[in-house]
């Protein structure tokens, strides 16, 4: 009990005094995750919109595959990326294993299906609603896609934020491909796992608070977005 | 550019969906001026016929022929849905949308949209988001959006079905003004009073077929068939 209280106090002190390790690890977490989310959004958002609007031969199968990929266990993604990037693997020559780049790659693979799937649902619903109007107004395919993406922009942003939420809290895959190396690939989640194992609860708790803080900020952002959606502020 | 996309010639047109026969065969010529009111019991095919005429449904058999090339005919007609479809945009941008689609400059499109908003009585709401308007305001927005490109023909599917008496009268005033300015109007309604107030011509639909069509006076004062009589008496026909 005493240990927990002491840990909490120490964690609070580290956050208030902007402890250097804490800051470094937090910034690396943000850097890796934001990079991964930007790339995943650049792939996933247009892909989701495209799947919602176009009819093509293997559409159902593609959507089913996307949903299956969403359920991939991150640890398995980590393992596969590890094998690809390891010395003897097909991309071994690039020497990416145990670098932040490897972590970004793993997170992109984990997050893209989620972003694409949420974007797909949102645009599909909007398309169902707009369909008759846009046909009646004699729009071209390009004009339709533009209208759906523009009017669905809040939902698309929500998809990216959900991707951020998944990536920032992920530990299994980046532990495997990043290696949790101090001052190189250590991020919030892997550091918490390590410090807890070492019995270093103060640092683990401090890191945990930062992570919780980020998660709360994220949820507030998503909530605010859905509120502007309902009240239609922008 | 021809002077009008009318007349529209419909010959033996049928609509089928998933094997079910919904409407037709319909033969009809749409020409002249004024307001044609499409009447008939629920499920008689009013919506389906309007959608067919506007090109939202394809005829399984038969044909529709406008007196203009297909693209031009599409550009010069508009449709107001029973449940207004509101884009997630401001009222002003919603009304301007058909003009911007048409390549009009944004500033000019908005200027026109402002005029139209005033004209249909939602000038006070142009900066609001379209989705938060009342039912009557939404339908007025839909009317302004439909009229802004000055269509030759305007189709409306029970636009006042969910509105109170006052909003209904306001919309009727907008429609009679549009008619007086030369817009050919085809509108479905099951509101007998509204039909009597607006109709120049009545198209009476029964079980997917055009049971009768002719001048409104004749239809209301001397219904020719027992079915038309029963319908006017309010006896339900299914
Ligand atoms: N998408 C559809 N699929 C199958 N049947 C439909 C569809 N839309 C309408 N119908 C049927 O077609 C008939 C005509 O419907 P509708 O045109 O909506 O009539 P109204 O507008 O006069 O009430 C009804 O029997 C209705 O159940
Ligand atoms: Mg109907």
Short mmCIF file of C-alpha atoms and ligand atoms in Angstrom, two decimals:
data_model
loop_
_atom_site.label_atom_id
_atom_site.label_comp_id
_atom_site.label_asym_id
_atom_site.label_seq_id
_atom_site.Cartn_x
_atom_site.Cartn_y
_atom_site.Cartn_z
CA UNK A 1 0.00 0.00 0.00
CA UNK A 2 2.72 2.38 1.06
CA UNK A 3 4.64 1.52 -2.09
CA UNK A 4 1.70 2.43 -4.27
CA UNK A 5 1.22 5.80 -2.55
CA UNK A 6 4.92 6.55 -2.88
CA UNK A 7 4.82 5.50 -6.50
CA UNK A 8 1.88 7.82 -7.14
CA UNK A 9 3.63 10.76 -5.48
CA UNK A 10 6.82 10.13 -7.39
CA UNK A 11 4.89 9.78 -10.63
CA UNK A 12 3.18 13.10 -9.98
CA UNK A 13 6.55 14.72 -9.29
CA UNK A 14 7.98 13.37 -12.56
CA UNK A 15 5.09 14.77 -14.57
CA UNK A 16 5.15 18.16 -12.85
CA UNK A 17 8.93 18.53 -13.21
CA UNK A 18 8.84 17.29 -16.79
CA UNK A 19 11.22 14.40 -16.17
CA UNK A 20 13.56 14.00 -19.14
CA UNK A 21 13.05 10.27 -19.67
CA UNK A 22 9.33 10.68 -19.39
CA UNK A 23 9.29 13.48 -21.98
CA UNK A 24 11.58 11.63 -24.34
CA UNK A 25 9.50 8.46 -24.24
CA UNK A 26 6.23 10.37 -24.62
CA UNK A 27 7.50 12.31 -27.61
CA UNK A 28 8.73 9.11 -29.29
CA UNK A 29 5.35 7.50 -28.72
CA UNK A 30 3.62 10.46 -30.31
CA UNK A 31 6.07 10.58 -33.19
CA UNK A 32 5.73 6.89 -34.06
CA UNK A 33 1.96 6.83 -33.62
CA UNK A 34 1.24 10.08 -35.48
CA UNK A 35 3.44 9.01 -38.39
CA UNK A 36 1.66 5.66 -38.54
CA UNK A 37 -1.79 7.28 -38.34
CA UNK A 38 -1.00 9.80 -41.08
CA UNK A 39 0.17 7.01 -43.40
CA UNK A 40 -2.72 4.72 -42.44
CA UNK A 41 -5.19 7.56 -43.09
CA UNK A 42 -3.62 8.39 -46.44
CA UNK A 43 -4.22 4.77 -47.44
CA UNK A 44 -7.34 3.90 -45.46
CA UNK A 45 -9.59 6.93 -45.94
CA UNK A 46 -9.61 6.97 -49.76
CA UNK A 47 -9.80 3.18 -49.76
CA UNK A 48 -12.86 3.22 -47.50
CA UNK A 49 -14.56 5.90 -49.59
CA UNK A 50 -13.76 4.05 -52.78
CA UNK A 51 -15.17 0.78 -51.42
CA UNK A 52 -18.37 2.55 -50.36
CA UNK A 53 -19.11 4.08 -53.74
CA UNK A 54 -17.83 1.67 -56.36
CA UNK A 55 -19.35 -1.61 -57.42
CA UNK A 56 -16.79 -4.11 -58.62
CA UNK A 57 -16.33 -7.81 -58.87
CA UNK A 58 -14.79 -8.76 -55.52
CA UNK A 59 -16.26 -5.94 -53.46
CA UNK A 60 -17.90 -8.11 -50.80
CA UNK A 61 -14.78 -10.21 -50.47
CA UNK A 62 -12.59 -7.12 -50.15
CA UNK A 63 -14.77 -5.73 -47.38
CA UNK A 64 -14.82 -9.09 -45.59
CA UNK A 65 -11.02 -9.23 -45.85
CA UNK A 66 -10.77 -5.71 -44.46
CA UNK A 67 -12.93 -6.65 -41.48
CA UNK A 68 -10.87 -9.79 -40.92
CA UNK A 69 -7.64 -7.77 -41.03
CA UNK A 70 -9.10 -5.47 -38.39
CA UNK A 71 -9.12 -8.41 -36.01
CA UNK A 72 -5.48 -9.37 -36.60
CA UNK A 73 -3.74 -9.93 -33.26
CA UNK A 74 -1.04 -7.22 -33.08
CA UNK A 75 1.47 -9.73 -31.72
CA UNK A 76 1.12 -11.77 -34.90
CA UNK A 77 1.56 -8.63 -37.01
CA UNK A 78 4.71 -7.95 -34.99
CA UNK A 79 5.98 -11.45 -35.62
CA UNK A 80 5.37 -11.21 -39.37
CA UNK A 81 6.97 -7.78 -39.66
CA UNK A 82 9.90 -9.10 -37.59
CA UNK A 83 10.40 -11.99 -40.00
CA UNK A 84 10.18 -9.66 -43.00
CA UNK A 85 12.69 -7.19 -41.61
CA UNK A 86 15.13 -9.59 -39.92
CA UNK A 87 18.56 -10.17 -41.47
CA UNK A 88 17.46 -13.29 -43.32
CA UNK A 89 14.07 -11.87 -44.30
CA UNK A 90 13.17 -10.37 -47.70
CA UNK A 91 13.66 -6.77 -46.49
CA UNK A 92 16.59 -7.54 -44.22
CA UNK A 93 19.04 -5.52 -46.32
CA UNK A 94 17.42 -2.25 -45.24
CA UNK A 95 18.43 -2.85 -41.63
CA UNK A 96 15.13 -1.57 -40.29
CA UNK A 97 14.59 -4.03 -37.45
CA UNK A 98 14.68 -2.39 -34.00
CA UNK A 99 14.20 1.11 -35.42
CA UNK A 100 11.21 3.48 -35.06
CA UNK A 101 10.57 2.88 -38.78
CA UNK A 102 9.89 -0.79 -38.09
CA UNK A 103 7.45 0.24 -35.39
CA UNK A 104 5.69 2.60 -37.80
CA UNK A 105 5.40 -0.20 -40.36
CA UNK A 106 3.82 -2.55 -37.84
CA UNK A 107 1.38 0.10 -36.65
CA UNK A 108 0.39 1.05 -40.19
CA UNK A 109 -0.50 -2.61 -40.81
CA UNK A 110 -2.51 -2.77 -37.60
CA UNK A 111 -4.31 0.57 -38.01
CA UNK A 112 -5.05 0.86 -41.75
CA UNK A 113 -7.85 -1.77 -41.81
CA UNK A 114 -9.52 -0.04 -38.86
CA UNK A 115 -9.37 3.39 -40.49
CA UNK A 116 -10.55 2.04 -43.83
CA UNK A 117 -13.39 0.10 -42.27
CA UNK A 118 -14.74 3.04 -40.25
CA UNK A 119 -14.38 5.34 -43.26
CA UNK A 120 -16.18 2.77 -45.41
CA UNK A 121 -19.14 2.56 -43.05
CA UNK A 122 -19.43 6.33 -42.69
CA UNK A 123 -19.25 7.05 -46.41
CA UNK A 124 -21.56 4.15 -47.20
CA UNK A 125 -24.22 5.54 -44.84
CA UNK A 126 -23.85 9.02 -46.29
CA UNK A 127 -24.03 7.65 -49.83
CA UNK A 128 -27.26 5.79 -48.98
CA UNK A 129 -28.68 9.08 -47.74
CA UNK A 130 -27.43 11.26 -50.61
CA UNK A 131 -27.87 8.73 -53.41
CA UNK A 132 -31.18 9.86 -54.90
CA UNK A 133 -30.35 13.56 -54.59
CA UNK A 134 -26.96 13.24 -56.25
CA UNK A 135 -28.43 11.13 -59.05
CA UNK A 136 -31.29 13.60 -59.48
CA UNK A 137 -28.82 16.49 -59.70
CA UNK A 138 -27.06 14.64 -62.50
CA UNK A 139 -23.67 14.64 -60.78
CA UNK A 140 -20.59 13.02 -62.26
CA UNK A 141 -18.81 10.28 -60.35
CA UNK A 142 -16.07 12.71 -59.36
CA UNK A 143 -18.59 15.25 -58.05
CA UNK A 144 -20.26 12.53 -55.97
CA UNK A 145 -17.02 11.39 -54.36
CA UNK A 146 -16.09 14.99 -53.62
CA UNK A 147 -19.46 15.73 -52.02
CA UNK A 148 -19.31 12.59 -49.88
CA UNK A 149 -15.76 13.17 -48.68
CA UNK A 150 -16.37 16.84 -47.94
CA UNK A 151 -19.69 16.33 -46.17
CA UNK A 152 -18.32 13.25 -44.40
CA UNK A 153 -15.14 14.94 -43.21
CA UNK A 154 -16.02 14.75 -39.52
CA UNK A 155 -16.67 11.03 -39.73
CA UNK A 156 -13.39 10.56 -41.60
CA UNK A 157 -11.52 12.49 -38.92
CA UNK A 158 -13.17 10.27 -36.32
CA UNK A 159 -11.84 7.24 -38.21
CA UNK A 160 -8.31 8.63 -37.99
CA UNK A 161 -8.71 9.39 -34.29
CA UNK A 162 -9.90 5.84 -33.66
CA UNK A 163 -6.76 4.67 -35.46
CA UNK A 164 -4.67 6.89 -33.20
CA UNK A 165 -6.38 5.40 -30.16
CA UNK A 166 -5.57 1.89 -31.25
CA UNK A 167 -1.96 2.68 -32.15
CA UNK A 168 -0.96 4.71 -29.08
CA UNK A 169 -1.98 1.93 -26.69
CA UNK A 170 -0.54 -0.94 -28.69
CA UNK A 171 2.33 -2.86 -27.11
CA UNK A 172 2.74 -6.37 -28.53
CA UNK A 173 3.84 -5.64 -32.08
CA UNK A 174 6.12 -2.69 -31.38
CA UNK A 175 7.79 -4.56 -28.55
CA UNK A 176 8.74 -7.29 -31.01
CA UNK A 177 9.86 -5.14 -33.95
CA UNK A 178 11.19 -2.18 -31.93
CA UNK A 179 12.94 -4.12 -29.21
CA UNK A 180 12.21 -1.50 -26.50
CA UNK A 181 15.73 -0.10 -26.72
CA UNK A 182 16.46 2.78 -24.37
CA UNK A 183 16.83 6.15 -26.15
CA UNK A 184 16.00 4.48 -29.47
CA UNK A 185 12.73 2.58 -29.64
CA UNK A 186 11.29 2.82 -26.16
CA UNK A 187 7.74 4.17 -26.13
CA UNK A 188 5.07 4.62 -23.44
CA UNK A 189 3.57 1.15 -23.60
CA UNK A 190 6.80 -0.82 -23.85
CA UNK A 191 8.38 1.30 -21.11
CA UNK A 192 5.44 0.64 -18.78
CA UNK A 193 5.80 -3.11 -19.37
CA UNK A 194 9.52 -2.94 -18.67
CA UNK A 195 9.41 -0.70 -15.60
CA UNK A 196 6.60 -2.73 -14.07
CA UNK A 197 8.66 -5.87 -14.55
CA UNK A 198 11.61 -4.18 -12.86
CA UNK A 199 9.42 -3.14 -9.92
CA UNK A 200 9.99 0.52 -10.81
CA UNK A 201 6.39 1.53 -10.15
CA UNK A 202 6.91 5.29 -9.97
CA UNK A 203 8.09 5.60 -13.54
CA UNK A 204 5.57 3.00 -14.74
CA UNK A 205 2.73 4.92 -13.10
CA UNK A 206 3.95 8.26 -14.43
CA UNK A 207 4.06 6.83 -17.92
CA UNK A 208 0.65 5.27 -17.34
CA UNK A 209 -0.83 8.64 -16.37
CA UNK A 210 0.52 10.23 -19.51
CA UNK A 211 -0.97 7.43 -21.60
CA UNK A 212 -4.32 7.74 -19.86
CA UNK A 213 -4.17 11.50 -20.36
CA UNK A 214 -3.65 11.02 -24.10
CA UNK A 215 -6.50 8.51 -24.26
CA UNK A 216 -8.84 10.91 -22.44
CA UNK A 217 -7.83 13.81 -24.70
CA UNK A 218 -8.55 11.60 -27.68
CA UNK A 219 -11.98 10.63 -26.41
CA UNK A 220 -12.84 14.25 -25.72
CA UNK A 221 -11.84 15.07 -29.30
CA UNK A 222 -14.03 12.28 -30.71
CA UNK A 223 -16.90 13.29 -28.47
CA UNK A 224 -16.58 16.92 -29.52
CA UNK A 225 -16.58 15.86 -33.15
CA UNK A 226 -19.73 13.81 -32.81
CA UNK A 227 -21.34 16.71 -30.96
CA UNK A 228 -20.56 19.16 -33.76
CA UNK A 229 -21.93 16.48 -36.07
CA UNK A 230 -25.21 16.43 -34.15
CA UNK A 231 -25.45 20.18 -33.59
CA UNK A 232 -23.88 20.68 -36.98
CA UNK A 233 -21.53 23.50 -36.18
CA UNK A 234 -19.23 23.21 -39.16
CA UNK B 1 -30.84 24.62 -77.02
CA UNK B 2 -34.52 23.92 -77.67
CA UNK B 3 -37.17 26.07 -76.02
CA UNK B 4 -38.35 23.29 -73.74
CA UNK B 5 -37.58 19.66 -73.05
CA UNK B 6 -41.34 19.03 -73.31
CA UNK B 7 -43.36 17.26 -74.50
CA UNK B 8 -42.43 14.02 -72.77
CA UNK B 9 -43.80 10.91 -74.46
CA UNK B 10 -44.18 7.80 -72.33
CA UNK B 11 -45.17 4.64 -74.17
CA UNK B 12 -45.90 1.30 -72.53
CA UNK B 13 -43.45 1.92 -69.72
CA UNK B 14 -43.29 -0.63 -66.86
CA UNK B 15 -41.23 -0.63 -63.69
CA UNK B 16 -40.20 -3.93 -62.15
CA UNK B 17 -38.10 -4.57 -59.10
CA UNK B 18 -36.74 -7.94 -58.04
CA UNK B 19 -39.29 -9.63 -60.26
CA UNK B 20 -42.24 -7.68 -58.83
CA UNK B 21 -44.32 -5.62 -61.21
CA UNK B 22 -44.73 -2.18 -59.62
CA UNK B 23 -46.04 0.19 -62.25
CA UNK B 24 -47.31 0.14 -65.80
CA UNK B 25 -47.74 -0.21 -68.59
CA UNK B 26 -48.13 3.57 -68.61
CA UNK B 27 -48.86 5.64 -71.68
CA UNK B 28 -48.85 9.37 -71.19
CA UNK B 29 -47.89 12.63 -72.82
CA UNK B 30 -46.69 15.48 -70.66
CA UNK B 31 -46.99 18.79 -72.38
CA UNK B 32 -48.39 22.28 -72.10
CA UNK B 33 -48.40 24.29 -68.91
CA UNK B 34 -49.62 24.08 -65.38
CA UNK B 35 -49.77 21.63 -62.53
CA UNK B 36 -50.58 17.96 -62.94
CA UNK B 37 -51.58 16.27 -59.72
CA UNK B 38 -50.91 12.59 -59.36
CA UNK B 39 -53.52 11.00 -57.13
CA UNK B 40 -54.19 7.50 -55.96
CA UNK B 41 -54.37 5.32 -52.86
CA UNK B 42 -51.28 4.37 -50.90
CA UNK B 43 -49.18 1.90 -52.80
CA UNK B 44 -50.82 2.71 -56.14
CA UNK B 45 -47.44 3.66 -57.57
CA UNK B 46 -47.29 7.45 -57.39
CA UNK B 47 -43.73 7.55 -56.13
CA UNK B 48 -42.56 4.90 -58.56
CA UNK B 49 -44.17 6.69 -61.51
CA UNK B 50 -42.59 10.04 -60.56
CA UNK B 51 -39.19 8.37 -60.20
CA UNK B 52 -39.68 6.74 -63.58
CA UNK B 53 -40.52 10.04 -65.23
CA UNK B 54 -37.50 11.74 -63.65
CA UNK B 55 -35.17 8.89 -64.60
CA UNK B 56 -34.51 7.55 -61.10
CA UNK B 57 -36.08 4.26 -62.19
CA UNK B 58 -35.42 2.62 -65.49
CA UNK B 59 -38.36 1.23 -67.47
CA UNK B 60 -38.18 -2.57 -67.74
CA UNK B 61 -40.19 -2.29 -70.94
CA UNK B 62 -41.50 0.62 -72.97
CA UNK B 63 -39.91 4.01 -73.43
CA UNK B 64 -39.64 7.60 -72.24
CA UNK B 65 -38.83 10.27 -74.78
CA UNK B 66 -38.08 13.89 -73.97
CA UNK B 67 -37.98 16.46 -76.77
CA UNK B 68 -34.30 17.10 -76.08
CA UNK B 69 -31.12 15.05 -75.93
CA UNK B 70 -30.90 12.90 -72.80
CA UNK B 71 -28.29 14.98 -70.93
CA UNK B 72 -30.06 18.24 -71.60
CA UNK B 73 -33.37 16.74 -70.51
CA UNK B 74 -31.72 15.60 -67.24
CA UNK B 75 -30.26 19.05 -66.61
CA UNK B 76 -33.55 20.83 -67.05
CA UNK B 77 -35.74 18.92 -64.66
CA UNK B 78 -35.73 18.73 -60.87
CA UNK B 79 -37.21 16.54 -58.16
CA UNK B 80 -38.39 17.19 -54.63
CA UNK B 81 -38.49 14.07 -52.46
CA UNK B 82 -41.19 13.21 -49.94
CA UNK B 83 -38.58 13.19 -47.17
CA UNK B 84 -36.26 16.09 -47.94
CA UNK B 85 -32.64 15.03 -48.41
CA UNK B 86 -30.50 17.50 -46.49
CA UNK B 87 -26.81 17.72 -47.19
CA UNK B 88 -24.50 18.37 -44.25
CA UNK B 89 -23.98 21.98 -45.29
CA UNK B 90 -25.30 25.42 -44.54
CA UNK B 91 -28.66 26.36 -46.00
CA UNK B 92 -26.96 28.80 -48.37
CA UNK B 93 -24.43 26.26 -49.65
CA UNK B 94 -27.15 23.63 -50.00
CA UNK B 95 -29.24 25.86 -52.26
CA UNK B 96 -26.16 26.96 -54.20
CA UNK B 97 -24.97 23.38 -54.73
CA UNK B 98 -26.74 22.71 -58.07
CA UNK B 99 -25.26 25.93 -59.46
CA UNK B 100 -21.71 25.07 -58.40
CA UNK B 101 -22.18 21.62 -59.93
CA UNK B 102 -23.05 23.43 -63.09
CA UNK B 103 -19.75 25.30 -63.03
CA UNK B 104 -21.09 28.58 -61.68
CA UNK B 105 -18.62 30.65 -59.67
CA UNK B 106 -19.06 30.21 -55.92
CA UNK B 107 -19.76 33.86 -55.20
CA UNK B 108 -22.37 34.12 -57.93
CA UNK B 109 -23.97 30.80 -56.92
CA UNK B 110 -24.28 32.04 -53.33
CA UNK B 111 -25.76 35.31 -54.44
CA UNK B 112 -28.44 33.43 -56.38
CA UNK B 113 -28.98 31.07 -53.45
CA UNK B 114 -29.55 34.08 -51.19
CA UNK B 115 -32.26 35.35 -53.54
CA UNK B 116 -33.92 31.97 -53.65
CA UNK B 117 -33.77 31.57 -49.88
CA UNK B 118 -35.59 34.91 -49.56
CA UNK B 119 -38.09 33.90 -52.16
CA UNK B 120 -39.10 30.64 -50.44
CA UNK B 121 -39.11 32.29 -47.02
CA UNK B 122 -35.99 30.93 -45.36
CA UNK B 123 -33.86 34.05 -45.81
CA UNK B 124 -33.44 34.28 -42.04
CA UNK B 125 -31.83 30.82 -41.90
CA UNK B 126 -29.19 30.92 -44.63
CA UNK B 127 -26.27 30.53 -42.20
CA UNK B 128 -27.83 27.65 -40.31
CA UNK B 129 -26.94 24.07 -40.98
CA UNK B 130 -29.47 22.43 -43.29
CA UNK B 131 -29.96 19.42 -41.00
CA UNK B 132 -31.28 21.50 -38.08
CA UNK B 133 -34.15 23.16 -39.99
CA UNK B 134 -37.78 22.38 -39.24
CA UNK B 135 -39.70 20.07 -41.58
CA UNK B 136 -41.31 22.95 -43.43
CA UNK B 137 -38.02 24.84 -43.77
CA UNK B 138 -36.30 21.72 -45.10
CA UNK B 139 -38.94 21.30 -47.77
CA UNK B 140 -38.61 24.99 -48.70
CA UNK B 141 -34.87 24.52 -48.99
CA UNK B 142 -35.48 21.52 -51.25
CA UNK B 143 -37.78 23.69 -53.38
CA UNK B 144 -35.24 26.49 -53.68
CA UNK B 145 -32.53 23.95 -54.57
CA UNK B 146 -34.83 22.44 -57.20
CA UNK B 147 -35.86 25.79 -58.70
CA UNK B 148 -32.52 27.60 -58.69
CA UNK B 149 -31.57 26.19 -62.08
CA UNK B 150 -34.95 27.21 -63.49
CA UNK B 151 -36.03 23.76 -64.62
CA UNK B 152 -38.60 23.23 -67.35
CA UNK B 153 -40.20 20.47 -65.32
CA UNK B 154 -40.45 20.02 -61.56
CA UNK B 155 -41.51 16.72 -59.98
CA UNK B 156 -42.67 16.65 -56.37
CA UNK B 157 -43.54 13.62 -54.26
CA UNK B 158 -46.02 14.52 -51.53
CA UNK B 159 -43.90 17.49 -50.42
CA UNK B 160 -46.38 18.52 -47.74
CA UNK B 161 -47.10 15.05 -46.34
CA UNK B 162 -45.52 15.79 -42.96
CA UNK B 163 -46.23 19.52 -42.71
CA UNK B 164 -48.79 21.60 -40.86
CA UNK B 165 -51.43 23.69 -42.60
CA UNK B 166 -49.45 26.91 -42.62
CA UNK B 167 -46.27 25.43 -44.10
CA UNK B 168 -48.43 23.62 -46.64
CA UNK B 169 -50.03 26.90 -47.79
CA UNK B 170 -46.63 28.57 -48.03
CA UNK B 171 -45.32 25.79 -50.21
CA UNK B 172 -48.42 25.90 -52.38
CA UNK B 173 -47.83 29.63 -52.90
CA UNK B 174 -44.27 28.92 -54.04
CA UNK B 175 -45.55 26.29 -56.45
CA UNK B 176 -48.28 28.43 -58.00
CA UNK B 177 -45.76 31.22 -58.52
CA UNK B 178 -43.36 28.80 -60.20
CA UNK B 179 -46.18 27.57 -62.39
CA UNK B 180 -47.07 31.14 -63.35
CA UNK B 181 -43.45 31.65 -64.35
CA UNK B 182 -43.68 28.70 -66.71
CA UNK B 183 -42.42 25.70 -64.74
CA UNK B 184 -44.33 22.55 -65.65
CA UNK B 185 -45.18 20.81 -62.37
CA UNK B 186 -46.04 17.19 -61.70
CA UNK B 187 -46.85 16.49 -58.09
CA UNK B 188 -48.11 13.51 -56.13
CA UNK B 189 -50.40 14.14 -53.19
CA UNK B 190 -53.08 12.33 -51.26
CA UNK B 191 -54.38 15.57 -49.77
CA UNK B 192 -57.67 16.10 -51.54
CA UNK B 193 -57.91 19.76 -50.55
CA UNK B 194 -54.45 20.45 -51.91
CA UNK B 195 -55.31 18.66 -55.14
CA UNK B 196 -58.41 20.81 -55.56
CA UNK B 197 -56.45 23.99 -54.85
CA UNK B 198 -53.57 23.31 -57.22
CA UNK B 199 -54.54 20.91 -59.97
CA UNK B 200 -54.95 21.96 -63.56
CA UNK B 201 -54.89 18.32 -64.55
CA UNK B 202 -55.38 15.14 -62.53
CA UNK B 203 -53.62 11.85 -63.20
CA UNK B 204 -55.43 9.14 -61.26
CA UNK B 205 -53.38 6.08 -60.52
CA UNK B 206 -54.74 2.72 -59.42
CA UNK B 207 -52.75 -0.44 -58.83
CA UNK B 208 -49.81 0.82 -60.82
CA UNK B 209 -51.82 1.87 -63.83
CA UNK B 210 -53.00 5.24 -65.03
CA UNK B 211 -56.70 4.81 -64.45
CA UNK B 212 -57.70 8.17 -65.88
CA UNK B 213 -56.27 11.54 -66.73
CA UNK B 214 -57.88 14.82 -67.63
CA UNK B 215 -58.78 18.33 -66.55
CA UNK B 216 -59.11 18.79 -62.80
CA UNK B 217 -62.63 20.29 -62.99
CA UNK B 218 -63.97 17.21 -64.73
CA UNK B 219 -62.24 14.82 -62.36
CA UNK B 220 -63.61 16.49 -59.24
CA UNK B 221 -67.11 17.38 -60.45
CA UNK B 222 -67.91 14.52 -62.83
CA UNK B 223 -65.76 11.51 -61.99
CA UNK B 224 -66.31 9.11 -64.82
CA UNK B 225 -65.59 5.75 -63.24
CA UNK B 226 -66.89 4.07 -60.09
CA UNK B 227 -63.30 3.78 -58.82
CA UNK B 228 -62.71 7.53 -59.19
CA UNK B 229 -66.00 8.22 -57.43
CA UNK B 230 -65.15 5.87 -54.59
CA UNK B 231 -61.71 7.50 -54.25
CA UNK B 232 -63.20 10.99 -54.11
CA UNK B 233 -65.71 9.82 -51.49
CA UNK B 234 -62.81 8.70 -49.37
CA UNK B 235 -63.70 5.03 -49.65
CA UNK B 236 -60.41 3.20 -49.43
CA UNK B 237 -59.29 1.47 -52.56
CA UNK B 238 -56.51 -1.04 -52.20
N1 LIG C 1 -37.93 -0.75 -53.83
C1 LIG C 1 -39.06 -1.45 -53.91
N2 LIG C 1 -39.01 -2.80 -53.99
C2 LIG C 1 -40.14 -3.53 -54.06
N3 LIG C 1 -41.36 -3.00 -54.08
C3 LIG C 1 -41.48 -1.67 -54.01
C4 LIG C 1 -40.34 -0.83 -53.93
N4 LIG C 1 -40.76 0.46 -53.88
C5 LIG C 1 -42.10 0.40 -53.92
N5 LIG C 1 -42.55 -0.86 -54.01
C6 LIG C 1 -43.96 -1.29 -54.13
O1 LIG C 1 -44.49 -0.69 -55.29
C7 LIG C 1 -45.83 -0.27 -55.09
C8 LIG C 1 -45.97 1.19 -55.39
O2 LIG C 1 -45.28 1.93 -54.40
P1 LIG C 1 -45.18 3.52 -54.43
O3 LIG C 1 -44.76 3.94 -55.78
O4 LIG C 1 -44.34 3.92 -53.28
O5 LIG C 1 -46.70 3.94 -54.18
P2 LIG C 1 -47.28 5.31 -53.61
O6 LIG C 1 -46.22 6.34 -53.71
O7 LIG C 1 -48.48 5.60 -54.46
O8 LIG C 1 -47.69 5.04 -52.20
C9 LIG C 1 -46.18 -0.65 -53.65
O9 LIG C 1 -46.89 -1.85 -53.69
C10 LIG C 1 -44.83 -0.82 -53.00
O10 LIG C 1 -44.93 -1.76 -51.97
MG1 LIG C 2 -45.30 7.51 -52.28
#
